[in-house]
Short mmCIF file of C-alpha atoms in Angstrom, two decimals:
data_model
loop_
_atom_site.label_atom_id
_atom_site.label_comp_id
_atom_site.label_asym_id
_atom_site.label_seq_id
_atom_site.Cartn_x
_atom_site.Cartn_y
_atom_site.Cartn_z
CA UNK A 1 -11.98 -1.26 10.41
CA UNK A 2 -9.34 1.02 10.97
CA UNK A 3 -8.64 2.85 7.44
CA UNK A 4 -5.09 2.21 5.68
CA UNK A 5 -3.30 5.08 6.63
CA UNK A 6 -1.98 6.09 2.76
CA UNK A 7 -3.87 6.19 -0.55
CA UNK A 8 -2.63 3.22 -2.91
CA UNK A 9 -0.96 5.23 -6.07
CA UNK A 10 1.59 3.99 -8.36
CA UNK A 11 4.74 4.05 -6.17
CA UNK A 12 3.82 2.50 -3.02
CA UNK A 13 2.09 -0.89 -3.62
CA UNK A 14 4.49 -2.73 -0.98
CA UNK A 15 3.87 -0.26 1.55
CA UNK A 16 0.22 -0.45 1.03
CA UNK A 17 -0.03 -4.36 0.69
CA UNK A 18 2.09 -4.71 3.64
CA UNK A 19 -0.50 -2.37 6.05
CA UNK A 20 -3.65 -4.08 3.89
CA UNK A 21 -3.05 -7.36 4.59
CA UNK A 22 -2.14 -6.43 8.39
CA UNK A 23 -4.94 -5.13 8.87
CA UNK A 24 -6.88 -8.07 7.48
CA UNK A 25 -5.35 -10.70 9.51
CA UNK A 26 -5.62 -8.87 13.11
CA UNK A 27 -9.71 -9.24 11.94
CA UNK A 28 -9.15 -12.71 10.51
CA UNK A 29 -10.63 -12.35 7.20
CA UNK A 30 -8.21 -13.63 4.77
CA UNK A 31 -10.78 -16.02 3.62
CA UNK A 32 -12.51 -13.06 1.91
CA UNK A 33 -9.29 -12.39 -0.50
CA UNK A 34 -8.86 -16.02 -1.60
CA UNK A 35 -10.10 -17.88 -4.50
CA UNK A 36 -11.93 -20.73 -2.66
CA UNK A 37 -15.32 -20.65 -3.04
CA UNK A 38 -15.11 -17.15 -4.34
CA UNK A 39 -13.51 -15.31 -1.21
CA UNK A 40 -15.60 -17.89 1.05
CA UNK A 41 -18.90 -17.36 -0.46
CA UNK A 42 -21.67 -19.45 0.93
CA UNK A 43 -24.58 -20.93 -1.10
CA UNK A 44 -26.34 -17.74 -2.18
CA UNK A 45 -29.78 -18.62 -1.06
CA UNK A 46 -28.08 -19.96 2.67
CA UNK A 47 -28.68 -18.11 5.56
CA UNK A 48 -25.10 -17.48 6.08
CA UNK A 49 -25.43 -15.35 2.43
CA UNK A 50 -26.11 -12.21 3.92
CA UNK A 51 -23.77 -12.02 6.54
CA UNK A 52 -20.92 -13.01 4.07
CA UNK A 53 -22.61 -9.96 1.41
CA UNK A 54 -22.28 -7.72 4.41
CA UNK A 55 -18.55 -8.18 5.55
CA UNK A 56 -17.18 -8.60 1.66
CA UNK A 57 -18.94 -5.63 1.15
CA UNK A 58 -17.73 -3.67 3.92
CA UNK A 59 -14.28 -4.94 2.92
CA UNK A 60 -14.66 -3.71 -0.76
CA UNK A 61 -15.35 -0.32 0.10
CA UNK A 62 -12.44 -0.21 2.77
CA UNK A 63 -10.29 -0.88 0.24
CA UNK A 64 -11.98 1.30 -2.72
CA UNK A 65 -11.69 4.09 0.09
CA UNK A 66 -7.39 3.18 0.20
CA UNK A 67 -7.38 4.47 -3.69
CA UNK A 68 -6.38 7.28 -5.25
CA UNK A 69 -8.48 8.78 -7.70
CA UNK A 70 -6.50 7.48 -10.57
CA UNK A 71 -7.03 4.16 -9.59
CA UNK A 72 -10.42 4.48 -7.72
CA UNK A 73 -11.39 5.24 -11.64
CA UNK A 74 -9.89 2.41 -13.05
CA UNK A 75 -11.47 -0.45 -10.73
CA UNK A 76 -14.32 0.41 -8.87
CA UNK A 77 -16.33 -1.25 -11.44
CA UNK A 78 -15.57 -4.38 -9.37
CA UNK A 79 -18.24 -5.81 -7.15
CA UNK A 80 -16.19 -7.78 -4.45
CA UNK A 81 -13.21 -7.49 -2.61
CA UNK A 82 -11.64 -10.47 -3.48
CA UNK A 83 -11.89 -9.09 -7.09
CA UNK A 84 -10.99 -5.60 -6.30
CA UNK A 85 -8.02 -7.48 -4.48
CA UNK A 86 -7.09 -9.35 -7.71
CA UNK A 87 -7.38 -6.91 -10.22
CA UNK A 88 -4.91 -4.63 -7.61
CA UNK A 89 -2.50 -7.27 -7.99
CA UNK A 90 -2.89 -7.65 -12.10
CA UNK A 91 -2.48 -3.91 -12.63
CA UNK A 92 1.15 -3.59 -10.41
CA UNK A 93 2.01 -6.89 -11.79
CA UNK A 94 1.33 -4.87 -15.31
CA UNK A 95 3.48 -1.99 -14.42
CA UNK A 96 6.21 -4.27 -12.51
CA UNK A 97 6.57 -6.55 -15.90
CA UNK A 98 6.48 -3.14 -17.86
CA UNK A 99 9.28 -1.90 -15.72
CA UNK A 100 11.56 -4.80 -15.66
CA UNK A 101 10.97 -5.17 -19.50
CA UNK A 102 12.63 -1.61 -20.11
CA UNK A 103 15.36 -2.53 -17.39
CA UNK A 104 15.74 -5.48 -19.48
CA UNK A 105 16.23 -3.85 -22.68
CA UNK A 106 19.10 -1.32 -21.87
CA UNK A 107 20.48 -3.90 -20.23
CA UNK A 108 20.58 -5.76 -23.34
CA UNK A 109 21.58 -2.65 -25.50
CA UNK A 110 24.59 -2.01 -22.54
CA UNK A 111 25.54 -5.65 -23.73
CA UNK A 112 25.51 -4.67 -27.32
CA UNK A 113 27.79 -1.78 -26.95
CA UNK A 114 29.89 -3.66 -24.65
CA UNK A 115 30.32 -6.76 -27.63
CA UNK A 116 31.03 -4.22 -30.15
CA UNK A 117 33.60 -2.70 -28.26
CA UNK A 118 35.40 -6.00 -27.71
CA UNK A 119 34.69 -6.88 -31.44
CA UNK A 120 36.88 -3.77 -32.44
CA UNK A 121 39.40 -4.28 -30.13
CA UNK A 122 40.00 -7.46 -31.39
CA UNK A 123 40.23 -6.56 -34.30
CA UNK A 124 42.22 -3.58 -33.96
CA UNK A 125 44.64 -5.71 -32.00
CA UNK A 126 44.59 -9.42 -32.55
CA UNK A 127 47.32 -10.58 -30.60
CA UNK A 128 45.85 -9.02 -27.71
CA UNK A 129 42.71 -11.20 -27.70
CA UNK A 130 44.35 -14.53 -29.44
CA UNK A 131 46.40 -14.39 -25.94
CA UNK A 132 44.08 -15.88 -23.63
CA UNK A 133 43.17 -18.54 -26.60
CA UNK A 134 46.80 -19.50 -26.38
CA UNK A 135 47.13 -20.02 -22.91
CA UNK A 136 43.46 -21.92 -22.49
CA UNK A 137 45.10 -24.15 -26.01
CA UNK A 138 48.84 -24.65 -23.98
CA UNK A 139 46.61 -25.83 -20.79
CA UNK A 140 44.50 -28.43 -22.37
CA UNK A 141 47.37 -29.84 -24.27
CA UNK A 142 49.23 -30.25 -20.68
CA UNK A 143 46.36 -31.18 -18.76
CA UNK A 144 44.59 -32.60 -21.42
CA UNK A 145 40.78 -32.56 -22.62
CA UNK A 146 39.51 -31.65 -19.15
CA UNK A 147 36.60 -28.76 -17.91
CA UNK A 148 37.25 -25.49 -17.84
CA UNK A 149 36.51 -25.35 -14.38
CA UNK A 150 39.40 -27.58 -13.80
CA UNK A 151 41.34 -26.05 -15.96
CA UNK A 152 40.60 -22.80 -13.97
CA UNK A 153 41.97 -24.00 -10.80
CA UNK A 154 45.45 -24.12 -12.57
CA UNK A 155 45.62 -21.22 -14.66
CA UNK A 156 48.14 -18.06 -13.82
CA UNK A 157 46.95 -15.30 -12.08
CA UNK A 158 43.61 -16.82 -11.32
CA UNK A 159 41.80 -15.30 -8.38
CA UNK A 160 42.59 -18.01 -6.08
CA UNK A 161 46.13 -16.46 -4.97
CA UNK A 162 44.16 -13.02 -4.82
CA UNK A 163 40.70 -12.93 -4.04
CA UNK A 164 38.86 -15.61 -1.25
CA UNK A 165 36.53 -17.33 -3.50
CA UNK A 166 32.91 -16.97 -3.79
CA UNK A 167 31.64 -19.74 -1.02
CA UNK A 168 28.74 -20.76 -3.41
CA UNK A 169 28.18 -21.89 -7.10
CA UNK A 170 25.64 -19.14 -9.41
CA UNK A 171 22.95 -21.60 -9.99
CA UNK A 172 19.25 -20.60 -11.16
CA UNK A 173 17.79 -20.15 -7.56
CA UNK A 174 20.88 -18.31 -5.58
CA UNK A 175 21.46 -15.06 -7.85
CA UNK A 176 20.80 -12.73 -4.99
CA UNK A 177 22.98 -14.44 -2.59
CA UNK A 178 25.64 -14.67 -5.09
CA UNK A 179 25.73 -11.23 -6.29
CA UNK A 180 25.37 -9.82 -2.55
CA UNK A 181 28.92 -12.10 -1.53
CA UNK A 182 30.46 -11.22 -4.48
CA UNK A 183 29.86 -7.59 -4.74
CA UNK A 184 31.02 -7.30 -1.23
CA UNK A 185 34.83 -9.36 -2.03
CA UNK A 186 34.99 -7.00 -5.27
CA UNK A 187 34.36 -3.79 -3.25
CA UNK A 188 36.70 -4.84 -0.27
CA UNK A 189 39.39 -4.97 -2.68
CA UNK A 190 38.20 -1.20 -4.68
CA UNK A 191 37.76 -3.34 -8.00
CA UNK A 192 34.37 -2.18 -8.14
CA UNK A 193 35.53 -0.25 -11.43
CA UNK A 194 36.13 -3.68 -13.46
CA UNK A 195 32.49 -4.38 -13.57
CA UNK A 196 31.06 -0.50 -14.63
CA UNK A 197 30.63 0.36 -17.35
CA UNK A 198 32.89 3.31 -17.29
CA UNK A 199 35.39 3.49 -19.93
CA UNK A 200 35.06 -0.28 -20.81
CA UNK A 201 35.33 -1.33 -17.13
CA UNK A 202 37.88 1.18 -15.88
CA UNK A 203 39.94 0.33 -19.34
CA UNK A 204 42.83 2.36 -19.70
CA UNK A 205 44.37 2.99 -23.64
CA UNK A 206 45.49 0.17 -25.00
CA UNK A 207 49.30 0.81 -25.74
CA UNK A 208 49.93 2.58 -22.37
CA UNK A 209 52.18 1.56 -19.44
CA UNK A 210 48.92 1.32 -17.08
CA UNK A 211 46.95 -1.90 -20.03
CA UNK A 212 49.42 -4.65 -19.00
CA UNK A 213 48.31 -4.14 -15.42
CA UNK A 214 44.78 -3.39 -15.95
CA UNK A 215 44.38 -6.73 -17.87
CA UNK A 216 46.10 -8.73 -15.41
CA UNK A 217 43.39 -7.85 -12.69
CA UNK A 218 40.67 -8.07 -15.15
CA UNK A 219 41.68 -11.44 -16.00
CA UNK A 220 42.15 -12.63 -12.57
CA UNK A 221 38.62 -10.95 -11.89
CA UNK A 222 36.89 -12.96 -14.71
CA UNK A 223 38.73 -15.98 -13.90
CA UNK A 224 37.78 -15.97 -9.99
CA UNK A 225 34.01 -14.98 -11.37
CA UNK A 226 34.14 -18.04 -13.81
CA UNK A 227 35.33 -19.86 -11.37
CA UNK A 228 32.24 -19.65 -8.73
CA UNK A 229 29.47 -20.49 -11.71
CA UNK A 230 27.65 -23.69 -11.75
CA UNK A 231 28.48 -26.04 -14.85
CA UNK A 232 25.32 -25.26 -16.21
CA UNK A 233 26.02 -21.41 -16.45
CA UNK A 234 29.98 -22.14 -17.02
CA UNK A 235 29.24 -23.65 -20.58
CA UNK A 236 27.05 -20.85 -21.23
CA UNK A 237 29.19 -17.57 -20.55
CA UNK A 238 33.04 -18.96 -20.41
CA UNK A 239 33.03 -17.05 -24.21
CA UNK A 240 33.32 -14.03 -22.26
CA UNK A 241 36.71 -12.59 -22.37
CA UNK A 242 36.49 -9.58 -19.79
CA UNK A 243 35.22 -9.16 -16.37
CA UNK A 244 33.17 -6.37 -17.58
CA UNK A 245 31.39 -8.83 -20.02
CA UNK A 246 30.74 -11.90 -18.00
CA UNK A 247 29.12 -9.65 -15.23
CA UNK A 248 26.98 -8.08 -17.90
CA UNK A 249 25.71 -11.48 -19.26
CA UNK A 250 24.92 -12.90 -15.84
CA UNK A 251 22.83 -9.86 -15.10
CA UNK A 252 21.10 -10.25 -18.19
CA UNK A 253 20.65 -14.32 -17.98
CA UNK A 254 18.77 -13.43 -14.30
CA UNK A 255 17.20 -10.84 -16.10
CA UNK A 256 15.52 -13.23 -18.08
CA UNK A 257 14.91 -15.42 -15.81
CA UNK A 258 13.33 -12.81 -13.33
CA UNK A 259 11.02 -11.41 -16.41
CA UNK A 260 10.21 -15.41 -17.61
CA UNK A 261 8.93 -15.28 -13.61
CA UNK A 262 6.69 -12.44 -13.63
CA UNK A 263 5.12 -13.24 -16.81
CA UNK A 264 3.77 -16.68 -15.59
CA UNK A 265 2.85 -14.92 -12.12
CA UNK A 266 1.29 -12.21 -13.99
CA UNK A 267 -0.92 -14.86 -16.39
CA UNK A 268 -1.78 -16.98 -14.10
CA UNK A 269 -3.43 -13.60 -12.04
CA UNK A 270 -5.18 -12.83 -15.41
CA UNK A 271 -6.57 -16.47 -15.61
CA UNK A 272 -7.77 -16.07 -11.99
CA UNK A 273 -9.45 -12.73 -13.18
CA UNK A 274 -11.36 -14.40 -15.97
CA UNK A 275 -12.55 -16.66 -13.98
CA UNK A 276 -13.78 -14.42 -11.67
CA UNK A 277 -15.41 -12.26 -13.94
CA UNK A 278 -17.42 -15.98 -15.02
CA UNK A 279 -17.94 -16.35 -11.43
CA UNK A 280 -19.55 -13.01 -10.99
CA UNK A 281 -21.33 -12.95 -14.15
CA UNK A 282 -23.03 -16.41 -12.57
CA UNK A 283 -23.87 -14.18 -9.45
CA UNK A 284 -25.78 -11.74 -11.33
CA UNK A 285 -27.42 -14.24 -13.03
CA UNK A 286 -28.57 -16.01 -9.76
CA UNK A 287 -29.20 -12.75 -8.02
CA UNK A 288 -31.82 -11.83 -10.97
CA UNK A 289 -33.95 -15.00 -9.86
CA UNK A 290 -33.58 -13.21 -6.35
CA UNK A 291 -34.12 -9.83 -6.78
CA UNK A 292 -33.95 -8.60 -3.28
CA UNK A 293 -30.45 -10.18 -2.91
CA UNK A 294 -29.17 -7.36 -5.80
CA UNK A 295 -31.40 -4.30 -4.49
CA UNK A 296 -28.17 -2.66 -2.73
CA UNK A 297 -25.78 -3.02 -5.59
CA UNK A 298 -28.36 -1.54 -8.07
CA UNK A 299 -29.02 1.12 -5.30
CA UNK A 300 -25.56 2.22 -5.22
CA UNK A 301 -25.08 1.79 -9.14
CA UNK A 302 -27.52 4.39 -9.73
CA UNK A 303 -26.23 6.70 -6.76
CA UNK A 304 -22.70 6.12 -8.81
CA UNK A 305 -24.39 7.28 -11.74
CA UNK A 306 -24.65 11.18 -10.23
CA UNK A 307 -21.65 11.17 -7.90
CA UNK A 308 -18.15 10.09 -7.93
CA UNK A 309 -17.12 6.93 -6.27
CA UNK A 310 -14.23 8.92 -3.91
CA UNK A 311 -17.90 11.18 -2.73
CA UNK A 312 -19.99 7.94 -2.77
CA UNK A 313 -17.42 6.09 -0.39
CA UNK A 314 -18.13 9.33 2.55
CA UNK A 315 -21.58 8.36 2.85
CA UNK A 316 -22.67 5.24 1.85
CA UNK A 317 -24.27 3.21 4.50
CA UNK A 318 -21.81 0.12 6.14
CA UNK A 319 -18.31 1.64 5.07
CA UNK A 320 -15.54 0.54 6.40
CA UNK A 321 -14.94 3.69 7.93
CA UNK A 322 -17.89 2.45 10.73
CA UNK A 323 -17.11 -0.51 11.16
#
């Protein structure tokens, strides 16, 4: 097979899957990086045995030979390539978890700051923030006990007579969508600054002649943001007071989500890995009735023992490099 054309390192796992796995199906032999049967293994004692030894091994040193040394260190103590292929995917599932977990945090720490700030404002100036309590309490006493997203469709200054809303509800499965449609109506109107957070979202000082208007928008902003959430999310972030806020807690509830994802992707590969490490430790086991079925992996063992793996890989016999 035709080599992948970069070393796998740290930064470029997509790029490398991507070509790996092209590569793979122009020869057909996906079966080899599944877990049925063990990448397709065949009875070991069949006659189709050695043929399958031959290709999965030709495939596990094609993709040992992909590596860079870093990682050519860390998992060429695997014997197959459906297990070199798993143990790939644990390790950038490791450092993908990792990354969104730090991600996570100052996103978490931004929504800290961002709480306190509001805290002190409120405090500093209560009539300020009982406002919007007054007008939600004169609205339910007209309208009576109804939803807030009812309530919404009535309030002053609400994005409706503004902004086009947002053509689809924020539900679990559509963040992406969402955000994408309404990052695009908030930049088409430059209120891009109402969701950063720079200077509270754009805030201007309190007592100035530019606050009245500032709040205004980022009212209507919040309002026509509140207004495109599912009920489920509604009752959980229509606390929020600014626009600022309520963008900051839906990033953070997606955040959440995203990491909840990974973790059950990234445990469910390390269940897989277990059991093929049982699986393999059974193959040793039957290969030790059959000695002359193990003779080439204890032949390269001991050439590992006095050379590198990245030398090994130039010369052994059957690389992929041949074939």
């Amino acid at each position: 097979m035709d080599p992948i054309s970069i070393k796998l390192g740290d930064d470029n796992y997509s790029t490398w899957k991507a070509e790996a796995l092209g590569k793979i199906e122009e020869r057909n032999l996906e079966k080899f990086f599944t877990e049925t049967d063990f990448g397709g293994m065949p009875p070991m004692f069949s006659e189709e045995y050695s043929s399958w030894e031959e290709q999965d091994q030709v495939l596990y040193r094609w993709l040992l030979d992909s590596l860079s040394t870093k990682l050519l260190h860390q998992l060429e103590r695997c014997k197959h390539a459906l297990e070199l292929w798993m143990e790939i995917e644990v390790y950038f599932l490791d450092k993908q978890i990792e990354e969104l977990h730090k991600k996570y945090e100052s996103l978490k720490e931004e929504r800290f700051m961002l709480q306190l700030i509001c805290m002190n404002l409120s405090l500093e100036c209560p009539e300020t923030s009982n406002e919007d309590k007054t007008i939600e309490e004169e609205l339910i006493k007209e309208h009576g006990p109804e939803s807030l997203a009812d309530i919404l469709s009535v309030k002053p200054g609400t994005s409706g007579s503004e902004m086009d809303p947002i053509s689809i509800k924020l539900n679990d499965d559509n963040f992406s969508t969402w955000k994408a449609e309404a990052l695009g109506k908030i930049k088409e109107r430059n209120l891009e600054k109402f969701i950063t957070m720079t200077d509270l979202g754009g805030r201007p000082p309190m007592f100035s002649e530019e606050y009245k208007s500032w709040k205004e928008q980022d009212q209507g902003l919040c309002r026509w943001l509140l207004s495109s959430l599912s009920t489920k999310l509604l009752h959980r972030l229509e606390r929020c007071e600014y626009a600022l806020e309520l963008w900051m807690e839906i990033k953070v509830y997606f955040l959440d989500l995203e990491i909840e994802e990974l973790t059950k992707q990234h445990n469910s590969n390390l269940e897989e890995n277990a059991m093929l490490e049982l699986m393999r430790s059974k193959t040793h086991a039957n290969a030790e009735e059959c000695p002359e079925t193990s003779n080439e992996n204890e032949a390269i063992e001991e050439e590992r023992e006095t050379e590198s793996a990245a030398d090994i890989l130039t010369m052994k016999r059957g690389t992929s490099g041949s074939a």
